[in-house]
Amino acid sequence: MRPEILFPLFAPVTSLKGVGPRVAPMLERLAGPIVRDVLFLKPHSIVRRTPATLASARDGEVMTFEVVIEQHQKPRVSSQPWRIRVSDPTGFMTLVFFGRFADQLETRHPAGARRLISGKVGDDKFGRQMVHPDYMVDPDKAEEIPELEPIYPATEGLPARRVRTFVLEALERAPMLPEWQDAAWKAREHFPAWREALERLHAPESEADLSPLSAHARRLAYDELLAHQLAMAMRKAERRREPAAKIAASEVAEKVRGDLPFRFTGAQDRALADIRADFADGERMSRLIQGDVGSGKTVVAMCAMADVAAGGGQSALMAPTEILARQHFDTIAGPLLAHGIGVVLLTGRDKGKPRAEKLAGLASGETQVAVGTHALFQDDVAFHRLQLAVIDEQHRFGVAERQRLQAKGEAVHLVAMSATPIPRTLELTVYGDLDVSRIDEKPPGRTPVATRAVPMGRIAEVEARLRSVVAEGAQAFWICPLVSESEVSDLAAAERRAADLTERIGPGVGLVHGKMPAAAKDAVMAEFAEGRLSVLVATTVVEVGVNVPNATIMVIEQAERFGLAQLHQLRGRVGRGRQESACVLLYDPPLSETAQKRLDILRRTDDGFVIAEKDLELRGGGDALGLRQSGFPDYVFADPFLHRELIAAAGDDARLILARDPELKSERGQALNVLSELFDWKAGMALKDAG
Ligand code: ADP
Ligand code: MG
């Protein structure tokens, strides 16, 4: 239940003065539906203090200049703006005014007068200009221009200044909340109280206040991280309280493992040991196995499934696409069947009698392992005794889908697998409610993929080379660029590339893209996997886990537009066999410094975890979009890079709190309840969005 003290913050935005039916939808779009969301609008604050020279004006920036009024240029027709030409010793600028009061401008700012002007600089075909300066004052009254000014997001019809008045009102409504921070930690970090921190955020007093590392900004970030960590830790604790079947490590599993033509890596051994420890403790397991494509996650899961079968239980392994499900089936069916463990493949393709027979085997318990797609959690699929659900590429499934599968048994253990390495510092925020095993060691004997960056101007050489290796029987992926925001033109570019390559290389060029129906996509992928196509042109949809050992070449167009993690995953699709493999990163010169660094890192290492860490460093937390794609939550105050050390602290704090006060009954516990409600993390969020 929401504590009463928070009611004013959870009131609709219409409860703010001046927010009527016209403004409300705009404000809701900018901030959110309630007063809290307006309060949490984070300004980006600027320094207006020192005037710059006109020569140093930069397009799109808010700047201040000291100028002389040169000339008023009256509009010839009333639809045109009023323009004022101004200058300083370094250059000129045009001020532009629309509206009917423009004619008063000449009296207020006569030619020859000196003025301090401040506003957003524009630079277009009409030259350098400023439309409606925010300030235009006599240099003697410079103090009328604030030194620092928080700038809020704005929208058509709702200017930033107006938004600011709403924020200030929301701030006025913000109650003094009980302190939820540990007193010693708060003192050590010099954190102000919550309300004080918000006041400082919305009314910075010095340039130092603008830093995300200032005490108030760190406090707000820590609050947000703690609320999230607490929500995840509580969910984890709740799950732990659910008793689940104890499953013993089995001889059968050891035999299955012993039959493999290779030995487990140390990391695989550790992952299996983690799972077995979870199996043994009688609590429900929720464990994520994180490791690069090809690091050997599936065979670890296979041994866990053998343990379950040995104890008389059943397992389900679910993959997002039919082709992946089929590959998993091919990997595990042989080794398991050899020891009497029944395995079936269940996909959308199964119909009629064969399907009925498969279902009967699962319902009776005769079949111990089901591998499949979404077909696994359909209503008519019943298990005799489902004890383990293994979910591959778990971010491709929604929470509800995973739960539907788990609901087919009682307290079903969960092993999720992900091929997206997350930097260790962020693991807690992305997977805080799971236990994580990292497979950070590659099976031996893999040849590293030779990686080269090649400017687009030399694409003909790449095509010629491709033609000759394809003639010798090699297969290649060709990843098409993200041309635009629009799927349609991305598709057009991919189609053009496929046609081009067909012309240069011959038939045997296939195309997959995001707009294709899943079945058609699977069909093309399968043709490629079976070697009937030599080149697969794809927008970025190529299934992460698809195993085509014969594919040795990966060409990525406009590689500079992809994030490091994405490039790494794409490259991971080659180099899976024993042959030499190559990855060609085609780029449009000139490369930015960051793009250059990205490509360099990729050339130097193929360890997904190292790449993930470097990626985070290079982004510096700035590229929130890329991080969101890897499952990082959309925080308001916390920055994944700048506040990374706070993440670990918040995780420890949350665990300690719950260990001491699991029901949050103490005084601090109750304050923490207020914090939780204030941020209101939706249950299930981490698993759903995690990638
Ligand atoms: P992932 O699921 O992590 O993508 P898989 O379990 O599918 O990886 O393994 C990829 C390939 O590597 C499979 O062909 C598998 O048999 C093989 N493999 C797995 N573990 C090892 C190992 N320790 N040594 C050699 N090959 C391995
Ligand atoms: Mg896999």
XYZ file of C-alpha atoms and ligand atoms in Angstrom:
719
model
C 0.000 0.000 0.000
C 1.266 3.462 -0.820
C 2.236 5.505 2.233
C 0.028 8.563 2.693
C 3.007 10.886 2.742
C 3.495 10.199 -0.981
C -0.055 11.083 -2.037
C 0.817 14.614 -3.247
C 3.536 13.204 -5.490
C 1.276 10.555 -6.952
C -1.495 13.040 -7.775
C -2.097 13.550 -11.513
C -0.195 16.362 -13.207
C -3.488 18.199 -13.614
C -3.308 18.933 -9.897
C -0.478 21.376 -10.648
C -1.455 25.004 -11.109
C -1.768 25.952 -14.750
C -1.977 22.383 -16.006
C -5.348 22.160 -17.688
C -6.729 19.888 -20.368
C -4.599 21.503 -23.072
C -1.271 21.386 -21.247
C -1.722 18.073 -19.435
C -1.178 15.765 -22.421
C 1.975 17.642 -23.417
C 3.363 17.535 -19.899
C 2.493 13.859 -19.613
C 4.403 13.183 -22.777
C 7.449 15.050 -21.488
C 7.428 13.760 -17.941
C 4.744 11.237 -17.119
C 1.259 11.144 -15.651
C 1.961 12.174 -12.048
C 3.504 15.036 -10.089
C 6.487 12.867 -9.170
C 7.373 12.539 -12.830
C 7.475 16.313 -13.189
C 9.600 16.553 -10.058
C 11.968 13.982 -11.556
C 12.420 15.837 -14.841
C 16.145 16.218 -14.861
C 17.286 19.564 -16.237
C 20.392 19.895 -18.232
C 21.857 23.016 -16.724
C 23.876 25.589 -18.523
C 26.263 28.329 -17.617
C 25.198 31.679 -19.005
C 27.732 33.714 -17.165
C 30.578 34.667 -19.469
C 29.837 36.262 -22.835
C 31.486 34.584 -25.802
C 32.586 36.187 -29.060
C 30.345 35.895 -32.096
C 33.190 34.228 -33.914
C 32.968 31.351 -31.447
C 29.186 30.891 -31.789
C 28.294 27.225 -32.153
C 25.156 26.033 -33.860
C 22.577 24.625 -31.487
C 24.163 25.864 -28.264
C 22.782 28.286 -25.749
C 25.313 31.118 -25.516
C 25.658 34.702 -24.386
C 27.204 37.572 -26.397
C 27.824 41.260 -25.872
C 26.777 43.033 -29.055
C 25.934 46.394 -30.626
C 22.587 46.833 -32.369
C 23.415 47.633 -35.992
C 20.175 47.792 -37.883
C 16.489 46.891 -37.679
C 15.106 45.130 -40.726
C 11.353 45.524 -40.800
C 9.348 42.791 -42.445
C 7.910 43.673 -45.825
C 4.878 41.491 -45.294
C 3.407 40.744 -41.897
C 4.055 37.022 -42.137
C 7.771 37.659 -42.160
C 9.788 38.067 -38.966
C 11.404 41.217 -37.685
C 15.173 40.967 -37.914
C 17.891 42.835 -36.066
C 21.452 42.768 -37.232
C 23.953 42.853 -34.379
C 27.727 42.714 -34.235
C 30.748 42.481 -32.017
C 34.365 43.011 -33.073
C 34.564 39.411 -34.285
C 31.450 39.082 -36.443
C 27.741 39.503 -37.077
C 24.522 37.781 -36.164
C 20.832 38.216 -36.948
C 18.209 38.224 -34.209
C 14.824 37.013 -35.411
C 11.446 37.903 -33.900
C 7.976 36.740 -34.830
C 4.702 38.188 -33.591
C 2.814 41.390 -33.431
C 4.793 43.211 -30.763
C 7.943 43.118 -32.814
C 7.602 46.776 -33.771
C 8.272 47.802 -30.173
C 11.719 46.343 -30.580
C 13.102 49.397 -32.262
C 12.197 51.689 -29.360
C 13.520 49.290 -26.771
C 16.724 48.437 -28.585
C 17.669 51.378 -30.796
C 20.522 51.153 -33.279
C 23.841 51.813 -31.594
C 22.773 50.433 -28.211
C 24.887 47.759 -26.520
C 23.121 44.630 -25.366
C 23.874 41.349 -23.691
C 21.946 38.711 -25.586
C 21.558 35.111 -24.587
C 19.822 32.264 -26.345
C 20.185 29.380 -28.693
C 22.461 29.913 -31.668
C 21.261 28.788 -35.069
C 23.348 28.511 -38.181
C 21.663 27.790 -41.477
C 21.485 29.033 -45.030
C 20.414 32.465 -43.758
C 23.615 32.713 -41.742
C 24.181 32.863 -38.032
C 21.109 33.789 -36.070
C 19.226 33.662 -32.797
C 15.451 33.271 -32.822
C 13.789 35.024 -29.877
C 16.756 35.460 -27.515
C 15.961 34.361 -23.963
C 17.564 37.538 -22.623
C 18.340 40.886 -24.177
C 19.552 43.323 -21.520
C 21.662 46.392 -21.012
C 25.214 45.320 -20.087
C 24.815 47.392 -16.884
C 22.066 45.020 -15.841
C 23.976 41.848 -16.527
C 22.664 40.410 -13.254
C 19.265 39.973 -14.920
C 20.780 37.028 -16.713
C 21.136 34.137 -14.300
C 24.607 32.708 -13.941
C 23.319 29.184 -14.091
C 20.074 28.054 -15.529
C 18.468 24.668 -15.565
C 16.994 23.900 -18.967
C 14.092 21.472 -19.128
C 12.943 19.429 -22.049
C 10.345 21.267 -24.068
C 7.868 20.408 -26.725
C 5.894 22.239 -29.380
C 3.476 24.449 -27.474
C 5.145 23.903 -24.113
C 8.368 25.892 -23.850
C 11.107 24.965 -21.396
C 10.457 28.003 -19.213
C 6.878 26.961 -18.704
C 7.964 23.456 -17.834
C 10.261 24.958 -15.254
C 7.356 26.638 -13.446
C 5.625 23.264 -13.193
C 8.771 21.647 -11.869
C 9.142 24.339 -9.233
C 5.571 23.814 -8.149
C 6.069 20.068 -7.973
C 9.110 20.783 -5.821
C 6.968 22.851 -3.489
C 4.616 19.914 -3.079
C 7.433 17.508 -2.339
C 7.153 16.494 1.318
C 10.030 15.966 3.714
C 10.369 12.230 3.524
C 11.834 10.092 6.311
C 15.527 9.361 5.756
C 16.128 5.928 4.247
C 19.868 6.204 3.891
C 22.107 4.597 6.440
C 23.299 7.446 8.681
C 26.989 6.562 8.582
C 27.021 6.106 4.808
C 25.116 9.343 4.303
C 27.625 11.237 6.420
C 30.586 9.644 4.701
C 29.272 10.510 1.254
C 28.160 14.013 2.346
C 24.699 13.301 1.009
C 22.139 16.037 1.603
C 18.592 15.041 2.590
C 16.365 13.866 -0.263
C 14.357 17.050 -0.620
C 17.427 19.222 -0.355
C 19.074 17.193 -3.101
C 16.130 17.862 -5.406
C 16.174 21.560 -4.590
C 19.805 21.690 -5.575
C 19.114 19.785 -8.754
C 16.476 22.264 -9.831
C 18.295 25.376 -8.567
C 22.018 24.853 -8.945
C 24.090 27.428 -7.110
C 27.501 26.907 -8.581
C 29.101 25.263 -11.539
C 30.112 22.389 -9.291
C 26.417 21.696 -8.700
C 26.019 20.758 -12.336
C 28.287 17.749 -12.066
C 26.689 14.295 -11.931
C 29.335 13.599 -9.318
C 28.222 16.381 -6.963
C 26.906 15.198 -3.603
C 23.240 15.867 -4.394
C 23.386 14.202 -7.795
C 25.065 11.152 -6.313
C 22.471 11.027 -3.570
C 19.627 10.985 -6.064
C 21.419 8.384 -8.153
C 22.025 6.251 -5.100
C 18.372 6.484 -4.049
C 17.311 5.269 -7.438
C 19.833 2.441 -7.512
C 18.980 1.383 -3.978
C 15.247 1.305 -4.745
C 15.925 -0.888 -7.742
C 18.360 -3.190 -5.955
C 15.948 -3.541 -3.083
C 13.096 -4.484 -5.405
C 15.240 -7.118 -7.077
C 16.655 -8.465 -3.815
C 13.141 -8.792 -2.418
C 11.983 -10.669 -5.453
C 14.947 -12.965 -5.190
C 14.307 -13.555 -1.494
C 10.666 -14.295 -2.167
C 11.554 -16.874 -4.754
C 14.053 -18.446 -2.426
C 11.345 -19.024 0.112
C 9.543 -21.262 -2.369
C 10.647 -24.789 -1.715
C 11.579 -26.782 -4.803
C 12.631 -30.317 -5.497
C 16.182 -31.204 -4.513
C 17.993 -32.711 -7.444
C 21.158 -34.697 -6.939
C 24.220 -34.724 -9.154
C 23.980 -37.975 -11.055
C 26.196 -40.657 -12.469
C 24.222 -40.530 -15.717
C 25.117 -36.892 -16.217
C 28.771 -37.703 -15.630
C 28.556 -40.442 -18.238
C 26.895 -38.084 -20.714
C 29.664 -35.600 -20.075
C 32.343 -38.306 -20.338
C 31.070 -39.317 -23.766
C 31.606 -35.860 -25.233
C 34.544 -35.632 -27.610
C 35.997 -32.820 -25.510
C 36.545 -31.876 -21.899
C 34.659 -29.082 -20.181
C 36.537 -25.836 -19.737
C 37.079 -24.648 -16.172
C 34.323 -22.085 -16.673
C 31.879 -24.766 -17.807
C 32.783 -26.881 -14.775
C 32.107 -23.919 -12.528
C 28.769 -23.163 -14.177
C 27.622 -26.756 -13.769
C 28.805 -26.759 -10.150
C 26.781 -23.554 -9.540
C 23.669 -25.197 -10.947
C 24.209 -28.323 -8.878
C 24.635 -26.279 -5.704
C 21.303 -24.600 -6.482
C 19.700 -27.968 -7.198
C 20.909 -29.292 -3.861
C 19.632 -26.577 -1.545
C 15.918 -27.193 -1.887
C 15.127 -23.640 -3.017
C 13.936 -22.666 -6.432
C 16.832 -21.802 -8.726
C 16.899 -18.792 -11.038
C 20.290 -18.740 -12.624
C 21.614 -16.999 -15.664
C 24.475 -18.439 -17.645
C 26.215 -15.639 -19.442
C 28.782 -16.411 -22.096
C 29.759 -15.662 -25.650
C 28.192 -17.496 -28.515
C 29.979 -20.838 -28.736
C 31.316 -20.749 -25.189
C 29.516 -23.997 -24.447
C 26.417 -23.022 -22.493
C 24.140 -25.588 -24.078
C 26.205 -28.598 -23.088
C 26.273 -27.360 -19.486
C 22.495 -27.174 -19.540
C 22.429 -30.657 -21.054
C 24.233 -32.105 -18.035
C 21.784 -30.352 -15.706
C 18.932 -31.922 -17.675
C 20.557 -35.325 -17.296
C 20.636 -34.820 -13.512
C 16.936 -33.976 -13.560
C 16.134 -37.038 -15.670
C 18.145 -39.275 -13.364
C 16.001 -38.086 -10.475
C 12.810 -38.908 -12.364
C 11.991 -35.359 -13.453
C 11.595 -33.612 -16.807
C 13.226 -30.593 -18.434
C 12.252 -28.215 -21.208
C 14.744 -26.266 -23.309
C 13.150 -23.345 -25.104
C 14.741 -21.339 -27.930
C 13.332 -18.308 -29.732
C 13.401 -19.739 -33.237
C 12.840 -23.075 -34.849
C 16.309 -23.243 -36.325
C 17.910 -22.655 -32.937
C 15.667 -25.240 -31.325
C 16.636 -27.725 -34.007
C 20.337 -27.048 -33.443
C 19.969 -27.557 -29.724
C 18.118 -30.767 -30.355
C 20.903 -31.969 -32.633
C 23.487 -31.139 -29.967
C 21.833 -32.842 -27.016
C 19.604 -35.612 -28.362
C 22.425 -38.019 -29.245
C 24.372 -37.840 -25.970
C 21.196 -38.061 -23.855
C 19.530 -40.851 -25.847
C 22.728 -42.865 -25.559
C 22.015 -43.073 -21.841
C 18.345 -43.812 -22.135
C 17.057 -40.285 -21.705
C 14.160 -39.580 -24.068
C 14.324 -36.288 -25.984
C 11.761 -34.739 -28.366
C 11.771 -31.670 -30.534
C 8.551 -29.697 -30.441
C 8.003 -26.757 -32.770
C 5.131 -25.045 -34.510
C 5.646 -27.419 -37.387
C 4.502 -30.477 -35.481
C 0.913 -31.320 -36.330
C -1.516 -34.184 -36.123
C -0.521 -37.657 -35.007
C 3.243 -37.156 -34.647
C 2.566 -34.182 -32.431
C 0.003 -36.082 -30.399
C 2.548 -38.826 -29.842
C 5.180 -36.372 -28.645
C 2.691 -34.779 -26.276
C 1.656 -38.165 -24.932
C 5.281 -39.011 -24.167
C 5.692 -35.782 -22.204
C 2.418 -36.190 -20.359
C 3.224 -39.729 -19.299
C 6.783 -38.905 -18.326
C 8.207 -41.395 -20.786
C 10.043 -38.529 -22.508
C 12.280 -36.658 -20.104
C 13.462 -33.732 -22.196
C 11.548 -31.440 -24.549
C 13.436 -29.065 -26.825
C 11.405 -26.496 -28.710
C 10.128 -23.072 -29.485
C 7.069 -21.177 -28.282
C 5.253 -24.403 -29.071
C 6.432 -25.652 -25.664
C 4.183 -23.485 -23.577
C 0.970 -23.940 -25.525
C -2.003 -24.995 -23.445
C -2.216 -28.572 -24.640
C 1.388 -29.324 -23.712
C 1.447 -31.086 -20.346
C 4.351 -32.554 -18.447
C 4.334 -35.405 -16.032
C 6.870 -33.792 -13.739
C 8.548 -30.693 -15.148
C 11.363 -29.602 -12.848
C 13.685 -27.536 -14.986
C 13.097 -24.876 -17.634
C 16.098 -23.809 -19.693
C 15.576 -20.663 -21.724
C 18.029 -19.787 -24.452
C 18.435 -16.160 -25.525
C 16.206 -15.366 -22.634
C 15.752 -11.678 -23.501
C 13.832 -12.776 -26.572
C 11.022 -14.026 -24.382
C 8.639 -12.016 -22.276
C 8.137 -12.676 -18.589
C 4.686 -14.078 -19.307
C 6.035 -16.590 -21.805
C 8.677 -17.814 -19.407
C 6.094 -18.046 -16.659
C 3.708 -20.019 -18.822
C 6.397 -22.596 -19.360
C 7.345 -22.670 -15.685
C 3.682 -23.012 -14.746
C 3.667 -26.447 -16.344
C 5.285 -27.863 -13.233
C 5.576 -27.059 -9.564
C 8.343 -24.686 -8.439
C 10.196 -25.299 -11.692
C 13.898 -24.409 -11.573
C 15.064 -21.875 -14.140
C 18.293 -21.705 -16.089
C 18.422 -18.761 -18.485
C 21.161 -18.441 -21.072
C 22.397 -15.232 -22.654
C 25.104 -14.558 -25.180
C 25.235 -10.846 -24.428
C 28.097 -10.259 -22.034
C 27.316 -7.524 -19.556
C 30.171 -5.675 -17.817
C 30.562 -6.897 -14.275
C 29.751 -3.502 -12.833
C 26.378 -3.515 -14.536
C 25.507 -7.128 -13.892
C 23.702 -6.206 -10.709
C 21.412 -3.735 -12.377
C 20.578 -5.925 -15.304
C 20.393 -9.278 -13.583
C 20.053 -8.317 -9.922
C 17.267 -10.796 -9.316
C 19.149 -13.730 -10.810
C 22.227 -15.620 -9.774
C 24.797 -15.361 -12.512
C 27.405 -17.806 -13.778
C 29.847 -16.435 -16.301
C 31.446 -18.676 -18.884
C 34.425 -16.502 -19.616
C 36.673 -19.083 -21.189
C 36.451 -20.360 -24.735
C 36.781 -24.027 -25.636
C 40.314 -24.647 -26.837
C 41.200 -25.038 -30.489
C 39.165 -22.176 -31.871
C 41.021 -20.116 -34.447
C 40.658 -16.408 -33.806
C 38.805 -14.474 -36.481
C 41.134 -12.231 -38.474
C 39.485 -8.837 -38.273
C 40.154 -5.997 -40.684
C 38.696 -2.529 -41.131
C 38.346 -1.555 -44.784
C 37.059 1.761 -46.162
C 33.912 1.537 -48.275
C 35.853 2.792 -51.288
C 37.497 -0.628 -51.486
C 34.299 -2.663 -51.501
C 35.109 -3.998 -54.974
C 38.212 -5.733 -53.596
C 36.146 -7.276 -50.833
C 33.598 -8.529 -53.331
C 36.275 -9.970 -55.580
C 37.894 -11.784 -52.678
C 34.512 -13.062 -51.571
C 33.853 -14.381 -55.025
C 37.028 -16.435 -55.027
C 36.538 -17.973 -51.564
C 32.901 -18.743 -52.293
C 34.064 -20.518 -55.450
C 36.157 -22.723 -53.175
C 33.101 -23.586 -51.119
C 33.244 -21.071 -48.269
C 30.136 -19.365 -46.894
C 29.722 -15.761 -45.842
C 27.403 -13.487 -43.923
C 26.974 -9.976 -45.266
C 25.385 -7.617 -42.765
C 23.694 -4.581 -44.223
C 23.889 -1.173 -42.668
C 21.268 0.602 -40.688
C 20.664 3.199 -43.334
C 17.923 5.054 -41.607
C 15.291 4.961 -38.957
C 12.916 3.445 -41.435
C 12.693 -0.303 -41.893
C 11.531 0.217 -45.443
C 14.647 1.949 -46.694
C 16.885 -0.405 -44.687
C 15.190 -3.189 -46.522
C 15.648 -1.485 -49.869
C 19.374 -1.167 -49.201
C 19.632 -4.825 -48.242
C 17.753 -5.868 -51.374
C 20.071 -3.759 -53.498
C 23.092 -5.317 -51.887
C 21.750 -8.823 -52.436
C 21.099 -8.035 -56.094
C 24.584 -6.538 -56.471
C 26.227 -9.556 -54.931
C 24.200 -11.924 -57.076
C 25.483 -10.072 -60.109
C 29.086 -10.254 -58.974
C 29.178 -13.634 -57.296
C 26.412 -15.589 -58.928
C 23.356 -17.337 -57.579
C 23.377 -18.665 -54.048
C 22.881 -15.295 -52.408
C 20.006 -15.274 -49.918
C 18.383 -12.426 -48.022
C 16.835 -12.253 -44.551
C 15.410 -9.178 -42.905
C 13.276 -8.116 -39.983
C 10.103 -7.686 -41.995
C 9.954 -11.311 -43.089
C 7.528 -13.680 -41.400
C 9.347 -15.939 -38.949
C 8.765 -19.070 -41.011
C 10.195 -17.535 -44.182
C 13.189 -16.272 -42.231
C 13.764 -19.696 -40.732
C 13.547 -21.262 -44.184
C 16.262 -19.007 -45.634
C 18.433 -19.466 -42.544
C 18.045 -23.214 -42.864
C 19.067 -23.134 -46.531
C 22.174 -21.265 -45.523
C 22.888 -23.577 -42.589
C 22.580 -26.585 -44.908
C 25.033 -25.047 -47.354
C 22.602 -24.467 -50.195
C 23.311 -20.713 -50.087
C 26.841 -19.323 -50.101
C 26.148 -15.774 -49.037
C 23.515 -14.646 -46.590
C 22.698 -10.949 -46.799
C 20.997 -9.806 -43.643
C 19.830 -6.743 -41.828
C 20.936 -7.238 -38.241
C 18.415 -9.974 -37.546
C 20.818 -12.881 -37.941
C 20.029 -15.147 -35.049
C 22.653 -14.785 -32.401
C 23.078 -18.440 -31.676
C 22.899 -19.884 -35.160
C 25.702 -22.300 -35.725
C 26.967 -22.586 -39.292
C 30.479 -24.010 -38.893
C 31.163 -23.692 -42.594
C 30.562 -19.927 -42.563
C 33.983 -18.334 -42.344
C 33.440 -14.799 -43.552
C 31.540 -11.978 -41.941
C 31.258 -8.681 -43.766
C 29.674 -5.794 -41.871
C 28.763 -2.684 -43.813
C 28.984 0.686 -42.075
C 30.544 -0.977 -39.107
C 31.084 2.451 -37.564
C 27.377 2.659 -36.855
C 27.212 -0.439 -34.719
C 28.005 -0.641 -31.031
C 30.945 -2.733 -29.935
C 28.856 -5.408 -28.329
C 26.797 -5.766 -31.463
C 29.846 -6.024 -33.696
C 31.268 -8.645 -31.393
C 28.109 -10.704 -31.546
C 27.950 -10.488 -35.299
C 31.541 -11.568 -35.584
C 30.847 -14.433 -33.188
C 28.867 -16.118 -35.922
C 32.002 -17.045 -37.796
C 35.105 -18.840 -36.556
C 33.101 -21.687 -35.105
C 34.774 -24.410 -37.107
C 38.429 -25.269 -37.518
C 38.992 -23.237 -40.680
C 40.507 -19.783 -40.727
C 37.847 -17.106 -40.547
C 37.730 -13.449 -41.375
C 35.654 -10.473 -40.394
C 35.656 -7.413 -42.632
C 34.451 -4.152 -41.125
C 33.494 -1.861 -43.983
C 33.326 1.770 -42.948
C 32.577 5.177 -44.403
C 35.617 7.367 -43.858
C 36.488 9.509 -42.052
C 36.063 7.614 -38.802
C 35.363 9.523 -35.623
C 37.871 8.979 -32.846
C 35.440 6.774 -30.940
C 34.577 4.699 -33.975
C 38.278 4.239 -34.613
C 38.797 3.063 -31.033
C 35.896 0.661 -31.303
C 37.234 -0.997 -34.395
C 40.695 -1.184 -32.808
C 39.394 -2.929 -29.714
C 37.562 -5.399 -31.867
C 40.708 -6.155 -33.787
C 42.679 -6.726 -30.610
C 40.383 -8.982 -28.573
C 37.564 -11.437 -29.001
C 36.665 -11.799 -25.341
C 33.067 -10.637 -24.987
C 33.506 -9.595 -21.374
C 36.559 -7.458 -22.127
C 34.696 -5.909 -25.043
C 31.670 -5.169 -22.883
C 33.842 -3.332 -20.348
C 35.596 -1.309 -23.046
C 32.278 -0.555 -24.655
C 31.014 0.945 -21.440
C 34.172 3.027 -21.081
C 33.903 4.342 -24.604
C 30.293 5.230 -24.228
C 31.122 6.885 -20.950
C 27.510 6.304 -20.098
C 26.491 8.713 -22.813
C 24.961 6.264 -25.217
C 21.965 5.270 -23.210
C 20.256 3.667 -26.155
C 22.925 1.063 -26.703
C 22.884 0.275 -23.019
C 19.154 -0.081 -22.978
C 19.461 -2.595 -25.752
C 21.651 -4.670 -23.505
C 19.036 -4.529 -20.790
C 20.200 -1.611 -18.733
C 17.250 0.030 -17.010
C 16.122 3.456 -17.971
C 17.239 5.327 -14.874
C 16.477 8.997 -14.372
C 19.316 9.955 -12.058
C 21.817 7.119 -12.164
C 24.428 6.967 -14.879
C 25.716 3.472 -15.555
C 29.260 4.652 -16.083
C 29.725 7.651 -13.801
C 27.902 6.058 -10.898
C 29.174 2.548 -11.393
C 30.716 2.265 -7.959
C 27.370 3.207 -6.410
C 25.735 0.228 -8.100
C 27.816 -2.247 -6.144
C 27.291 -0.297 -2.918
C 23.522 -0.247 -3.436
C 23.523 -3.990 -4.114
C 25.398 -4.682 -0.871
C 23.198 -2.267 1.013
C 20.008 -3.952 -0.246
C 21.226 -7.409 0.730
C 22.274 -6.246 4.173
C 18.975 -4.501 4.770
C 16.986 -7.611 3.890
C 19.231 -9.853 5.959
C 18.614 -7.721 9.039
C 15.051 -6.683 8.460
C 13.395 -8.915 5.842
C 9.931 -7.422 6.379
C 11.167 -3.821 6.462
C 9.611 -3.291 9.870
C 12.319 -1.190 11.522
C 12.306 2.591 11.348
C 14.752 2.568 8.447
C 12.814 -0.288 6.911
C 9.675 1.798 6.839
C 11.516 4.708 5.298
C 12.805 2.266 2.678
C 9.233 1.281 1.949
C 8.582 4.910 1.104
C 11.632 4.895 -1.170
C 10.437 1.751 -2.932
C 7.029 3.202 -3.556
C 8.526 6.475 -4.685
C 10.439 4.782 -7.485
C 7.920 2.056 -7.957
C 10.041 -0.498 -9.829
C 7.805 -2.824 -11.696
C 8.187 -6.425 -10.682
C 9.619 -8.635 -13.382
C 11.326 -5.791 -15.132
C 14.873 -7.131 -15.035
C 14.136 -10.500 -16.516
C 11.962 -9.113 -19.206
C 14.293 -6.421 -20.444
C 17.543 -8.155 -19.801
C 19.572 -9.093 -22.782
P 26.648 -21.836 -26.710
O 25.347 -22.458 -26.301
O 27.339 -21.141 -25.584
O 26.539 -20.965 -27.907
P 27.321 -24.536 -27.352
O 27.088 -25.234 -26.076
O 26.301 -24.648 -28.416
O 27.646 -23.004 -27.097
O 28.740 -24.987 -27.916
C 29.204 -24.566 -29.154
C 30.006 -25.676 -29.804
O 31.184 -25.906 -29.057
C 29.241 -26.976 -29.833
O 29.516 -27.606 -31.040
C 29.820 -27.760 -28.664
O 29.766 -29.128 -28.880
C 31.252 -27.269 -28.618
N 31.825 -27.272 -27.292
C 31.196 -26.983 -26.119
N 32.038 -27.072 -25.078
C 33.237 -27.423 -25.574
C 34.528 -27.684 -24.984
N 34.725 -27.574 -23.681
N 35.525 -28.026 -25.825
C 35.337 -28.136 -27.153
N 34.152 -27.922 -27.768
C 33.104 -27.553 -26.991
Mg 23.699 -20.950 -27.801
